[in-house]
Amino acid sequence: MYKCLEYLIRVTIVVAEALVYDGEKVSLLKRSVSIRVNEVLVKPLSVFIGGVENYIVTGKIPFKRPIILGHTGIGRIVETGSHAPSELSGKITIIKPVTTNGVLGINLDGLLSKQVSVPIDAIAKTISVDEPKYAISYYVAIANYISKQIKEKDILIIGGGITGLSLLTITSSIKVDIVTFSRESYRLARRLCTTVFRDLKEVKDRYSVIYYNLLTPIYLSYIGNFTKDGCEIYINPITAMLYGKAISIPLEHKRCHVITPVPEDSDYVANMEKIWDIIGSEIKVVRIESMKELVTLLPTRPFGIIIGLS
């Protein structure tokens, strides 16, 4: 009983400006920020916005309304709540979107705010530098994790974006093919991979590993056409969190192993320089002086924007 009461107690810390989407328009509003048990107060430093935010404002994925946007990035921990390690205060940290309570910027308030309280399990790794490129670390971490697991198995990547192209960049697999639906991802993928498809109907082979990198489950029913027996299917963790059973049901009869990547500590920084050299020029880095400038930044360019907050 006491634990339940403790979880419900909130201590208001500050009123902060935030970029809020209500299902119809993006607005700059002042919101009360408070810390629950097992949460930390963060001042966002660099926030990545891209496909997730575009899908929200175009109505392609479900989300809590109203919601503070901004699903991943880096920030400085200002204060820790009850049960959160006090030694984290003052540290710069990589903030991942997927937590046990939900996804930042989708069903939990995100990072496009002067200050925001996030669950302790959103803290992926502390780092020593405030460099904007680490705002995409979550996507790099997923690619690193999958690359380590699959070793040299043949793989089909469905969906481009940062994770898909990062995986193309670092994997040691003997056969790596990709299906990408965007012109920009297609252009970059052609530099990294000999076989790039524009449509799933073009795929004729079967694979030992598939990475499904799309934010909706609409193409999952096709995956059985490309799997070998015992195929390992890695699912974008945001998609897995949002759709749950809708992910696994279409694959249960295909004798496949459905896996949600859970990156390890080292995955968030490994291969960062190599990956940034490939895709960094495609990601615009913008430093804003006023939160009012945020309103004009959605929807974003194809590979997204890293926003530096003053």
PDB file of C-alpha atoms in Angstrom:
ATOM      1  CA  MET A   1       0.000   0.000   0.000  1.00  0.00           C
ATOM      2  CA  TYR A   2       2.722   2.440   0.991  1.00  0.00           C
ATOM      3  CA  LYS A   3       4.656   1.726  -2.214  1.00  0.00           C
ATOM      4  CA  CYS A   4       1.558   2.495  -4.284  1.00  0.00           C
ATOM      5  CA  LEU A   5       1.030   5.769  -2.415  1.00  0.00           C
ATOM      6  CA  GLU A   6       4.682   6.660  -2.814  1.00  0.00           C
ATOM      7  CA  TYR A   7       4.501   6.133  -6.586  1.00  0.00           C
ATOM      8  CA  LEU A   8       1.534   8.476  -6.859  1.00  0.00           C
ATOM      9  CA  ILE A   9       3.187  11.344  -4.987  1.00  0.00           C
ATOM     10  CA  ARG A  10       4.443  14.105  -7.282  1.00  0.00           C
ATOM     11  CA  VAL A  11       6.695  16.992  -6.358  1.00  0.00           C
ATOM     12  CA  THR A  12       6.388  19.876  -8.802  1.00  0.00           C
ATOM     13  CA  ILE A  13       9.834  21.179  -9.645  1.00  0.00           C
ATOM     14  CA  VAL A  14       9.399  23.831 -12.316  1.00  0.00           C
ATOM     15  CA  VAL A  15       7.138  25.174 -15.038  1.00  0.00           C
ATOM     16  CA  ALA A  16       8.836  24.700 -18.418  1.00  0.00           C
ATOM     17  CA  GLU A  17       8.088  25.589 -22.025  1.00  0.00           C
ATOM     18  CA  ALA A  18       7.487  22.539 -24.207  1.00  0.00           C
ATOM     19  CA  LEU A  19       6.524  21.644 -27.781  1.00  0.00           C
ATOM     20  CA  VAL A  20       3.124  19.966 -27.495  1.00  0.00           C
ATOM     21  CA  TYR A  21       1.026  18.214 -30.152  1.00  0.00           C
ATOM     22  CA  ASP A  22      -2.689  17.779 -29.446  1.00  0.00           C
ATOM     23  CA  GLY A  23      -3.688  15.810 -32.544  1.00  0.00           C
ATOM     24  CA  GLU A  24      -4.415  18.891 -34.614  1.00  0.00           C
ATOM     25  CA  LYS A  25      -1.633  21.409 -34.139  1.00  0.00           C
ATOM     26  CA  VAL A  26       1.827  21.833 -32.655  1.00  0.00           C
ATOM     27  CA  SER A  27       1.983  24.518 -29.959  1.00  0.00           C
ATOM     28  CA  LEU A  28       4.487  25.952 -27.531  1.00  0.00           C
ATOM     29  CA  LEU A  29       2.978  25.666 -24.051  1.00  0.00           C
ATOM     30  CA  LYS A  30       4.086  26.000 -20.459  1.00  0.00           C
ATOM     31  CA  ARG A  31       3.795  22.715 -18.556  1.00  0.00           C
ATOM     32  CA  SER A  32       4.379  21.747 -14.934  1.00  0.00           C
ATOM     33  CA  VAL A  33       7.314  19.366 -14.578  1.00  0.00           C
ATOM     34  CA  SER A  34       7.388  16.974 -11.636  1.00  0.00           C
ATOM     35  CA  ILE A  35       9.330  13.918 -10.582  1.00  0.00           C
ATOM     36  CA  ARG A  36       7.787  10.572  -9.650  1.00  0.00           C
ATOM     37  CA  VAL A  37       9.539   7.741  -7.873  1.00  0.00           C
ATOM     38  CA  ASN A  38      12.245   6.245 -10.122  1.00  0.00           C
ATOM     39  CA  GLU A  39      12.376   9.304 -12.385  1.00  0.00           C
ATOM     40  CA  VAL A  40      15.028  11.922 -13.075  1.00  0.00           C
ATOM     41  CA  LEU A  41      14.709  15.573 -14.074  1.00  0.00           C
ATOM     42  CA  VAL A  42      16.576  16.253 -17.321  1.00  0.00           C
ATOM     43  CA  LYS A  43      17.572  19.400 -19.188  1.00  0.00           C
ATOM     44  CA  PRO A  44      17.624  18.258 -22.839  1.00  0.00           C
ATOM     45  CA  LEU A  45      20.755  19.334 -24.729  1.00  0.00           C
ATOM     46  CA  SER A  46      20.306  17.794 -28.182  1.00  0.00           C
ATOM     47  CA  VAL A  47      17.094  16.114 -29.347  1.00  0.00           C
ATOM     48  CA  PHE A  48      16.643  14.026 -32.484  1.00  0.00           C
ATOM     49  CA  ILE A  49      13.322  14.361 -34.297  1.00  0.00           C
ATOM     50  CA  GLY A  50      12.553  12.345 -37.394  1.00  0.00           C
ATOM     51  CA  GLY A  51      10.288   9.529 -38.506  1.00  0.00           C
ATOM     52  CA  VAL A  52       8.570   9.097 -35.136  1.00  0.00           C
ATOM     53  CA  GLU A  53       7.508  12.751 -34.972  1.00  0.00           C
ATOM     54  CA  ASN A  54       6.515  12.784 -38.647  1.00  0.00           C
ATOM     55  CA  TYR A  55       4.339   9.711 -38.109  1.00  0.00           C
ATOM     56  CA  ILE A  56       2.673  11.320 -35.093  1.00  0.00           C
ATOM     57  CA  VAL A  57       1.769  14.616 -36.780  1.00  0.00           C
ATOM     58  CA  THR A  58       0.530  12.805 -39.907  1.00  0.00           C
ATOM     59  CA  GLY A  59      -1.630  10.395 -37.856  1.00  0.00           C
ATOM     60  CA  LYS A  60       0.191   7.174 -38.799  1.00  0.00           C
ATOM     61  CA  ILE A  61       0.848   5.885 -35.267  1.00  0.00           C
ATOM     62  CA  PRO A  62      -1.186   6.062 -32.030  1.00  0.00           C
ATOM     63  CA  PHE A  63      -0.086   8.465 -29.303  1.00  0.00           C
ATOM     64  CA  LYS A  64      -1.225  10.037 -26.051  1.00  0.00           C
ATOM     65  CA  ARG A  65      -2.906  13.435 -26.509  1.00  0.00           C
ATOM     66  CA  PRO A  66      -1.626  16.005 -25.789  1.00  0.00           C
ATOM     67  CA  ILE A  67       2.011  14.896 -25.935  1.00  0.00           C
ATOM     68  CA  ILE A  68       5.367  16.639 -25.613  1.00  0.00           C
ATOM     69  CA  LEU A  69       7.281  15.591 -28.713  1.00  0.00           C
ATOM     70  CA  GLY A  70      10.891  14.433 -28.964  1.00  0.00           C
ATOM     71  CA  HIS A  71      11.600  10.740 -28.424  1.00  0.00           C
ATOM     72  CA  THR A  72      15.388  10.486 -28.043  1.00  0.00           C
ATOM     73  CA  GLY A  73      18.515  12.558 -27.539  1.00  0.00           C
ATOM     74  CA  ILE A  74      21.020  13.586 -24.902  1.00  0.00           C
ATOM     75  CA  GLY A  75      20.526  15.679 -21.794  1.00  0.00           C
ATOM     76  CA  ARG A  76      22.000  16.710 -18.469  1.00  0.00           C
ATOM     77  CA  ILE A  77      20.435  15.252 -15.342  1.00  0.00           C
ATOM     78  CA  VAL A  78      19.405  18.119 -13.084  1.00  0.00           C
ATOM     79  CA  GLU A  79      17.910  16.197 -10.184  1.00  0.00           C
ATOM     80  CA  THR A  80      17.039  12.625  -9.275  1.00  0.00           C
ATOM     81  CA  GLY A  81      13.779  11.472  -7.760  1.00  0.00           C
ATOM     82  CA  SER A  82      13.253   8.962  -4.993  1.00  0.00           C
ATOM     83  CA  HIS A  83      14.931   5.585  -5.684  1.00  0.00           C
ATOM     84  CA  ALA A  84      16.972   7.018  -8.583  1.00  0.00           C
ATOM     85  CA  PRO A  85      20.777   7.046  -8.074  1.00  0.00           C
ATOM     86  CA  SER A  86      21.769  10.477  -6.755  1.00  0.00           C
ATOM     87  CA  GLU A  87      25.231  10.187  -8.340  1.00  0.00           C
ATOM     88  CA  LEU A  88      23.615  10.741 -11.752  1.00  0.00           C
ATOM     89  CA  SER A  89      22.967  14.415 -10.948  1.00  0.00           C
ATOM     90  CA  GLY A  90      24.989  16.675 -13.256  1.00  0.00           C
ATOM     91  CA  LYS A  91      25.825  13.860 -15.700  1.00  0.00           C
ATOM     92  CA  ILE A  92      25.297  14.077 -19.457  1.00  0.00           C
ATOM     93  CA  THR A  93      23.357  11.054 -20.614  1.00  0.00           C
ATOM     94  CA  ILE A  94      22.006   9.357 -23.713  1.00  0.00           C
ATOM     95  CA  ILE A  95      18.234   9.106 -23.347  1.00  0.00           C
ATOM     96  CA  LYS A  96      16.516   6.183 -25.042  1.00  0.00           C
ATOM     97  CA  PRO A  97      12.831   6.276 -25.980  1.00  0.00           C
ATOM     98  CA  VAL A  98      11.641   2.806 -24.960  1.00  0.00           C
ATOM     99  CA  THR A  99      10.961   2.301 -21.240  1.00  0.00           C
ATOM    100  CA  THR A 100       8.918  -0.160 -19.221  1.00  0.00           C
ATOM    101  CA  ASN A 101       6.234   2.533 -18.870  1.00  0.00           C
ATOM    102  CA  GLY A 102       5.990   3.431 -22.555  1.00  0.00           C
ATOM    103  CA  VAL A 103       7.779   5.366 -25.287  1.00  0.00           C
ATOM    104  CA  LEU A 104       9.011   8.922 -24.817  1.00  0.00           C
ATOM    105  CA  GLY A 105       7.344  11.387 -27.166  1.00  0.00           C
ATOM    106  CA  ILE A 106       4.518   8.915 -27.953  1.00  0.00           C
ATOM    107  CA  ASN A 107       2.771   7.830 -24.766  1.00  0.00           C
ATOM    108  CA  LEU A 108       5.150   9.485 -22.297  1.00  0.00           C
ATOM    109  CA  ASP A 109       6.149  13.147 -22.517  1.00  0.00           C
ATOM    110  CA  GLY A 110       9.212  13.650 -24.682  1.00  0.00           C
ATOM    111  CA  LEU A 111      12.319  15.816 -24.703  1.00  0.00           C
ATOM    112  CA  LEU A 112      11.329  18.984 -26.585  1.00  0.00           C
ATOM    113  CA  SER A 113      11.014  20.902 -23.358  1.00  0.00           C
ATOM    114  CA  LYS A 114      13.226  23.152 -21.279  1.00  0.00           C
ATOM    115  CA  GLN A 115      13.145  20.453 -18.627  1.00  0.00           C
ATOM    116  CA  VAL A 116      11.403  17.096 -18.474  1.00  0.00           C
ATOM    117  CA  SER A 117      11.098  14.204 -16.042  1.00  0.00           C
ATOM    118  CA  VAL A 118      11.809  10.754 -17.506  1.00  0.00           C
ATOM    119  CA  PRO A 119      11.813   7.208 -16.063  1.00  0.00           C
ATOM    120  CA  ILE A 120      15.185   6.053 -14.797  1.00  0.00           C
ATOM    121  CA  ASP A 121      15.258   3.257 -17.396  1.00  0.00           C
ATOM    122  CA  ALA A 122      15.261   5.898 -20.150  1.00  0.00           C
ATOM    123  CA  ILE A 123      18.840   6.664 -19.086  1.00  0.00           C
ATOM    124  CA  ALA A 124      20.883   4.520 -21.465  1.00  0.00           C
ATOM    125  CA  LYS A 125      24.456   5.603 -20.809  1.00  0.00           C
ATOM    126  CA  THR A 126      26.341   8.565 -19.372  1.00  0.00           C
ATOM    127  CA  ILE A 127      28.855  10.236 -21.679  1.00  0.00           C
ATOM    128  CA  SER A 128      31.575  12.803 -21.096  1.00  0.00           C
ATOM    129  CA  VAL A 129      30.830  15.177 -23.988  1.00  0.00           C
ATOM    130  CA  ASP A 130      27.910  17.268 -25.194  1.00  0.00           C
ATOM    131  CA  GLU A 131      28.059  16.446 -28.912  1.00  0.00           C
ATOM    132  CA  PRO A 132      24.866  16.589 -31.017  1.00  0.00           C
ATOM    133  CA  LYS A 133      25.679  13.413 -32.950  1.00  0.00           C
ATOM    134  CA  TYR A 134      25.040  11.339 -29.814  1.00  0.00           C
ATOM    135  CA  ALA A 135      21.361  12.274 -30.115  1.00  0.00           C
ATOM    136  CA  ILE A 136      21.059   9.379 -32.623  1.00  0.00           C
ATOM    137  CA  SER A 137      22.859   6.901 -30.338  1.00  0.00           C
ATOM    138  CA  TYR A 138      19.729   4.824 -29.741  1.00  0.00           C
ATOM    139  CA  TYR A 139      19.477   3.965 -33.429  1.00  0.00           C
ATOM    140  CA  VAL A 140      23.187   3.203 -33.624  1.00  0.00           C
ATOM    141  CA  ALA A 141      22.868   0.983 -30.542  1.00  0.00           C
ATOM    142  CA  ILE A 142      20.155  -1.158 -32.134  1.00  0.00           C
ATOM    143  CA  ALA A 143      22.323  -1.663 -35.230  1.00  0.00           C
ATOM    144  CA  ASN A 144      25.343  -2.596 -33.084  1.00  0.00           C
ATOM    145  CA  TYR A 145      23.282  -5.040 -31.042  1.00  0.00           C
ATOM    146  CA  ILE A 146      21.824  -6.838 -34.073  1.00  0.00           C
ATOM    147  CA  SER A 147      25.189  -6.940 -35.840  1.00  0.00           C
ATOM    148  CA  LYS A 148      26.752  -8.717 -32.844  1.00  0.00           C
ATOM    149  CA  GLN A 149      23.924 -11.248 -32.580  1.00  0.00           C
ATOM    150  CA  ILE A 150      23.701 -12.302 -36.205  1.00  0.00           C
ATOM    151  CA  LYS A 151      27.448 -12.449 -36.936  1.00  0.00           C
ATOM    152  CA  GLU A 152      27.760 -13.613 -40.573  1.00  0.00           C
ATOM    153  CA  LYS A 153      24.197 -14.781 -41.213  1.00  0.00           C
ATOM    154  CA  ASP A 154      22.399 -13.469 -44.295  1.00  0.00           C
ATOM    155  CA  ILE A 155      19.956 -10.661 -43.518  1.00  0.00           C
ATOM    156  CA  LEU A 156      17.125  -8.703 -45.111  1.00  0.00           C
ATOM    157  CA  ILE A 157      16.522  -5.213 -43.686  1.00  0.00           C
ATOM    158  CA  ILE A 158      12.995  -3.889 -44.202  1.00  0.00           C
ATOM    159  CA  GLY A 159      13.037  -0.110 -43.866  1.00  0.00           C
ATOM    160  CA  GLY A 160      15.963   2.281 -44.206  1.00  0.00           C
ATOM    161  CA  GLY A 161      16.430   5.225 -41.883  1.00  0.00           C
ATOM    162  CA  ILE A 162      19.318   5.585 -39.451  1.00  0.00           C
ATOM    163  CA  THR A 163      19.199   2.065 -37.995  1.00  0.00           C
ATOM    164  CA  GLY A 164      18.843   0.321 -41.338  1.00  0.00           C
ATOM    165  CA  LEU A 165      21.731   2.234 -42.875  1.00  0.00           C
ATOM    166  CA  SER A 166      23.840   1.868 -39.718  1.00  0.00           C
ATOM    167  CA  LEU A 167      23.367  -1.895 -39.894  1.00  0.00           C
ATOM    168  CA  LEU A 168      24.401  -1.864 -43.537  1.00  0.00           C
ATOM    169  CA  THR A 169      27.512   0.084 -42.568  1.00  0.00           C
ATOM    170  CA  ILE A 170      28.797  -2.172 -39.786  1.00  0.00           C
ATOM    171  CA  THR A 171      27.500  -5.701 -40.356  1.00  0.00           C
ATOM    172  CA  SER A 172      29.893  -8.490 -41.312  1.00  0.00           C
ATOM    173  CA  SER A 173      27.126 -10.618 -42.830  1.00  0.00           C
ATOM    174  CA  ILE A 174      27.968 -12.378 -46.070  1.00  0.00           C
ATOM    175  CA  LYS A 175      24.690 -11.274 -47.668  1.00  0.00           C
ATOM    176  CA  VAL A 176      22.894  -8.046 -46.743  1.00  0.00           C
ATOM    177  CA  ASP A 177      19.875  -6.843 -48.715  1.00  0.00           C
ATOM    178  CA  ILE A 178      17.578  -3.942 -47.902  1.00  0.00           C
ATOM    179  CA  VAL A 179      14.082  -2.815 -48.821  1.00  0.00           C
ATOM    180  CA  THR A 180      13.701   0.937 -48.479  1.00  0.00           C
ATOM    181  CA  PHE A 181      10.714   3.039 -49.418  1.00  0.00           C
ATOM    182  CA  SER A 182      12.310   6.480 -49.351  1.00  0.00           C
ATOM    183  CA  ARG A 183      14.381   8.036 -52.123  1.00  0.00           C
ATOM    184  CA  GLU A 184      16.981   9.322 -49.685  1.00  0.00           C
ATOM    185  CA  SER A 185      17.545   5.970 -47.969  1.00  0.00           C
ATOM    186  CA  TYR A 186      17.669   4.262 -51.372  1.00  0.00           C
ATOM    187  CA  ARG A 187      20.413   6.623 -52.546  1.00  0.00           C
ATOM    188  CA  LEU A 188      22.595   6.006 -49.488  1.00  0.00           C
ATOM    189  CA  ALA A 189      21.888   2.272 -49.414  1.00  0.00           C
ATOM    190  CA  ARG A 190      23.139   1.909 -52.989  1.00  0.00           C
ATOM    191  CA  ARG A 191      26.544   3.120 -51.811  1.00  0.00           C
ATOM    192  CA  LEU A 192      26.675   0.463 -49.096  1.00  0.00           C
ATOM    193  CA  CYS A 193      24.863  -2.526 -50.545  1.00  0.00           C
ATOM    194  CA  THR A 194      24.710  -4.237 -53.932  1.00  0.00           C
ATOM    195  CA  THR A 195      21.050  -5.274 -53.619  1.00  0.00           C
ATOM    196  CA  VAL A 196      18.542  -2.554 -52.753  1.00  0.00           C
ATOM    197  CA  PHE A 197      14.816  -3.070 -53.312  1.00  0.00           C
ATOM    198  CA  ARG A 198      12.168  -0.374 -53.619  1.00  0.00           C
ATOM    199  CA  ASP A 199       9.263  -2.747 -52.921  1.00  0.00           C
ATOM    200  CA  LEU A 200       8.762  -6.020 -51.026  1.00  0.00           C
ATOM    201  CA  LYS A 201       7.361  -7.568 -54.207  1.00  0.00           C
ATOM    202  CA  GLU A 202      10.868  -7.409 -55.690  1.00  0.00           C
ATOM    203  CA  VAL A 203      12.317  -9.717 -52.998  1.00  0.00           C
ATOM    204  CA  LYS A 204      12.676 -13.338 -54.188  1.00  0.00           C
ATOM    205  CA  ASP A 205      15.175 -14.899 -51.749  1.00  0.00           C
ATOM    206  CA  ARG A 206      14.720 -16.287 -48.238  1.00  0.00           C
ATOM    207  CA  TYR A 207      16.841 -15.165 -45.298  1.00  0.00           C
ATOM    208  CA  SER A 208      18.148 -16.429 -41.960  1.00  0.00           C
ATOM    209  CA  VAL A 209      17.632 -13.005 -40.348  1.00  0.00           C
ATOM    210  CA  ILE A 210      15.158 -10.188 -40.991  1.00  0.00           C
ATOM    211  CA  TYR A 211      15.216  -6.799 -39.323  1.00  0.00           C
ATOM    212  CA  TYR A 212      11.822  -5.082 -39.498  1.00  0.00           C
ATOM    213  CA  ASN A 213      12.609  -1.389 -39.105  1.00  0.00           C
ATOM    214  CA  LEU A 214       9.210   0.140 -39.900  1.00  0.00           C
ATOM    215  CA  LEU A 215       7.132   2.019 -37.321  1.00  0.00           C
ATOM    216  CA  THR A 216       3.862   0.280 -38.228  1.00  0.00           C
ATOM    217  CA  PRO A 217       3.111  -3.468 -38.571  1.00  0.00           C
ATOM    218  CA  ILE A 218       1.462  -3.128 -41.985  1.00  0.00           C
ATOM    219  CA  TYR A 219       4.006  -5.294 -43.845  1.00  0.00           C
ATOM    220  CA  LEU A 220       4.464  -8.026 -41.237  1.00  0.00           C
ATOM    221  CA  SER A 221       2.119 -10.388 -43.049  1.00  0.00           C
ATOM    222  CA  TYR A 222       4.568 -10.477 -45.973  1.00  0.00           C
ATOM    223  CA  ILE A 223       7.590 -11.554 -43.927  1.00  0.00           C
ATOM    224  CA  GLY A 224       6.787 -15.271 -44.121  1.00  0.00           C
ATOM    225  CA  ASN A 225       7.536 -15.120 -47.835  1.00  0.00           C
ATOM    226  CA  PHE A 226      11.182 -14.304 -47.111  1.00  0.00           C
ATOM    227  CA  THR A 227      12.050 -16.523 -44.122  1.00  0.00           C
ATOM    228  CA  LYS A 228      14.074 -19.688 -43.871  1.00  0.00           C
ATOM    229  CA  ASP A 229      13.058 -22.204 -41.197  1.00  0.00           C
ATOM    230  CA  GLY A 230      14.077 -20.888 -37.781  1.00  0.00           C
ATOM    231  CA  CYS A 231      14.513 -17.371 -39.101  1.00  0.00           C
ATOM    232  CA  GLU A 232      15.380 -14.720 -36.498  1.00  0.00           C
ATOM    233  CA  ILE A 233      13.144 -11.671 -36.899  1.00  0.00           C
ATOM    234  CA  TYR A 234      14.292  -8.544 -35.090  1.00  0.00           C
ATOM    235  CA  ILE A 235      11.584  -5.917 -34.616  1.00  0.00           C
ATOM    236  CA  ASN A 236      12.079  -2.163 -34.192  1.00  0.00           C
ATOM    237  CA  PRO A 237      11.656  -1.801 -30.391  1.00  0.00           C
ATOM    238  CA  ILE A 238       9.341   1.226 -30.730  1.00  0.00           C
ATOM    239  CA  THR A 239       7.065  -0.757 -33.035  1.00  0.00           C
ATOM    240  CA  ALA A 240       7.139  -3.738 -30.674  1.00  0.00           C
ATOM    241  CA  MET A 241       6.168  -1.539 -27.708  1.00  0.00           C
ATOM    242  CA  LEU A 242       3.324   0.168 -29.578  1.00  0.00           C
ATOM    243  CA  TYR A 243       1.702  -2.880 -31.149  1.00  0.00           C
ATOM    244  CA  GLY A 244       2.577  -5.840 -28.908  1.00  0.00           C
ATOM    245  CA  LYS A 245       0.550  -8.903 -29.960  1.00  0.00           C
ATOM    246  CA  ALA A 246      -0.084  -7.492 -33.418  1.00  0.00           C
ATOM    247  CA  ILE A 247       3.636  -8.071 -34.025  1.00  0.00           C
ATOM    248  CA  SER A 248       3.887 -11.722 -33.021  1.00  0.00           C
ATOM    249  CA  ILE A 249       0.553 -13.162 -34.192  1.00  0.00           C
ATOM    250  CA  PRO A 250       1.283 -12.948 -37.970  1.00  0.00           C
ATOM    251  CA  LEU A 251       4.615 -14.723 -37.391  1.00  0.00           C
ATOM    252  CA  GLU A 252       3.665 -17.472 -34.919  1.00  0.00           C
ATOM    253  CA  HIS A 253       2.947 -20.072 -37.599  1.00  0.00           C
ATOM    254  CA  LYS A 254       6.149 -19.380 -39.548  1.00  0.00           C
ATOM    255  CA  ARG A 255       8.520 -21.151 -37.118  1.00  0.00           C
ATOM    256  CA  CYS A 256      10.313 -17.864 -36.602  1.00  0.00           C
ATOM    257  CA  HIS A 257      11.962 -16.409 -33.518  1.00  0.00           C
ATOM    258  CA  VAL A 258      10.681 -12.876 -32.898  1.00  0.00           C
ATOM    259  CA  ILE A 259      13.249 -10.768 -31.049  1.00  0.00           C
ATOM    260  CA  THR A 260      13.082  -7.204 -29.725  1.00  0.00           C
ATOM    261  CA  PRO A 261      16.630  -5.784 -29.563  1.00  0.00           C
ATOM    262  CA  VAL A 262      17.773  -4.658 -26.110  1.00  0.00           C
ATOM    263  CA  PRO A 263      21.090  -2.844 -26.663  1.00  0.00           C
ATOM    264  CA  GLU A 264      23.885  -3.153 -24.124  1.00  0.00           C
ATOM    265  CA  ASP A 265      25.788  -0.244 -22.583  1.00  0.00           C
ATOM    266  CA  SER A 266      28.665  -0.348 -25.081  1.00  0.00           C
ATOM    267  CA  ASP A 267      26.331  -0.455 -28.097  1.00  0.00           C
ATOM    268  CA  TYR A 268      25.411   3.229 -27.691  1.00  0.00           C
ATOM    269  CA  VAL A 269      28.848   4.549 -28.645  1.00  0.00           C
ATOM    270  CA  ALA A 270      30.445   1.745 -30.671  1.00  0.00           C
ATOM    271  CA  ASN A 271      30.993   2.539 -34.371  1.00  0.00           C
ATOM    272  CA  MET A 272      29.571   6.049 -33.927  1.00  0.00           C
ATOM    273  CA  GLU A 273      32.335   7.775 -35.918  1.00  0.00           C
ATOM    274  CA  LYS A 274      32.067   5.295 -38.781  1.00  0.00           C
ATOM    275  CA  ILE A 275      28.288   5.623 -38.970  1.00  0.00           C
ATOM    276  CA  TRP A 276      28.299   9.406 -38.599  1.00  0.00           C
ATOM    277  CA  ASP A 277      30.746   9.660 -41.518  1.00  0.00           C
ATOM    278  CA  ILE A 278      28.162   7.909 -43.701  1.00  0.00           C
ATOM    279  CA  ILE A 279      24.897   9.553 -42.645  1.00  0.00           C
ATOM    280  CA  GLY A 280      25.901  12.650 -40.682  1.00  0.00           C
ATOM    281  CA  SER A 281      25.717  14.912 -43.734  1.00  0.00           C
ATOM    282  CA  GLU A 282      22.066  13.877 -44.211  1.00  0.00           C
ATOM    283  CA  ILE A 283      21.008  14.978 -40.715  1.00  0.00           C
ATOM    284  CA  LYS A 284      20.594  18.691 -40.195  1.00  0.00           C
ATOM    285  CA  VAL A 285      21.891  20.020 -36.882  1.00  0.00           C
ATOM    286  CA  VAL A 286      20.070  23.147 -35.688  1.00  0.00           C
ATOM    287  CA  ARG A 287      20.786  25.138 -32.525  1.00  0.00           C
ATOM    288  CA  ILE A 288      17.875  27.241 -31.344  1.00  0.00           C
ATOM    289  CA  GLU A 289      17.960  30.210 -29.001  1.00  0.00           C
ATOM    290  CA  SER A 290      14.210  30.342 -28.384  1.00  0.00           C
ATOM    291  CA  MET A 291      11.704  27.508 -27.959  1.00  0.00           C
ATOM    292  CA  LYS A 292       9.429  29.401 -30.375  1.00  0.00           C
ATOM    293  CA  GLU A 293      11.672  28.263 -33.226  1.00  0.00           C
ATOM    294  CA  LEU A 294      10.605  24.644 -32.637  1.00  0.00           C
ATOM    295  CA  VAL A 295       7.101  25.169 -34.018  1.00  0.00           C
ATOM    296  CA  THR A 296       8.394  25.580 -37.594  1.00  0.00           C
ATOM    297  CA  LEU A 297      10.559  22.421 -37.615  1.00  0.00           C
ATOM    298  CA  LEU A 298       7.830  19.809 -38.201  1.00  0.00           C
ATOM    299  CA  PRO A 299       7.507  17.790 -40.307  1.00  0.00           C
ATOM    300  CA  THR A 300      11.223  17.147 -40.629  1.00  0.00           C
ATOM    301  CA  ARG A 301      13.456  16.294 -43.568  1.00  0.00           C
ATOM    302  CA  PRO A 302      13.759  12.541 -44.405  1.00  0.00           C
ATOM    303  CA  PHE A 303      16.689  11.672 -42.111  1.00  0.00           C
ATOM    304  CA  GLY A 304      15.537  13.995 -39.360  1.00  0.00           C
ATOM    305  CA  ILE A 305      16.967  16.933 -37.465  1.00  0.00           C
ATOM    306  CA  ILE A 306      19.073  17.198 -34.331  1.00  0.00           C
ATOM    307  CA  ILE A 307      17.946  20.202 -32.331  1.00  0.00           C
ATOM    308  CA  GLY A 308      20.365  21.793 -29.898  1.00  0.00           C
ATOM    309  CA  LEU A 309      18.523  23.462 -27.013  1.00  0.00           C
ATOM    310  CA  SER A 310      19.998  26.451 -25.207  1.00  0.00           C
TER     311      SER A 310
END
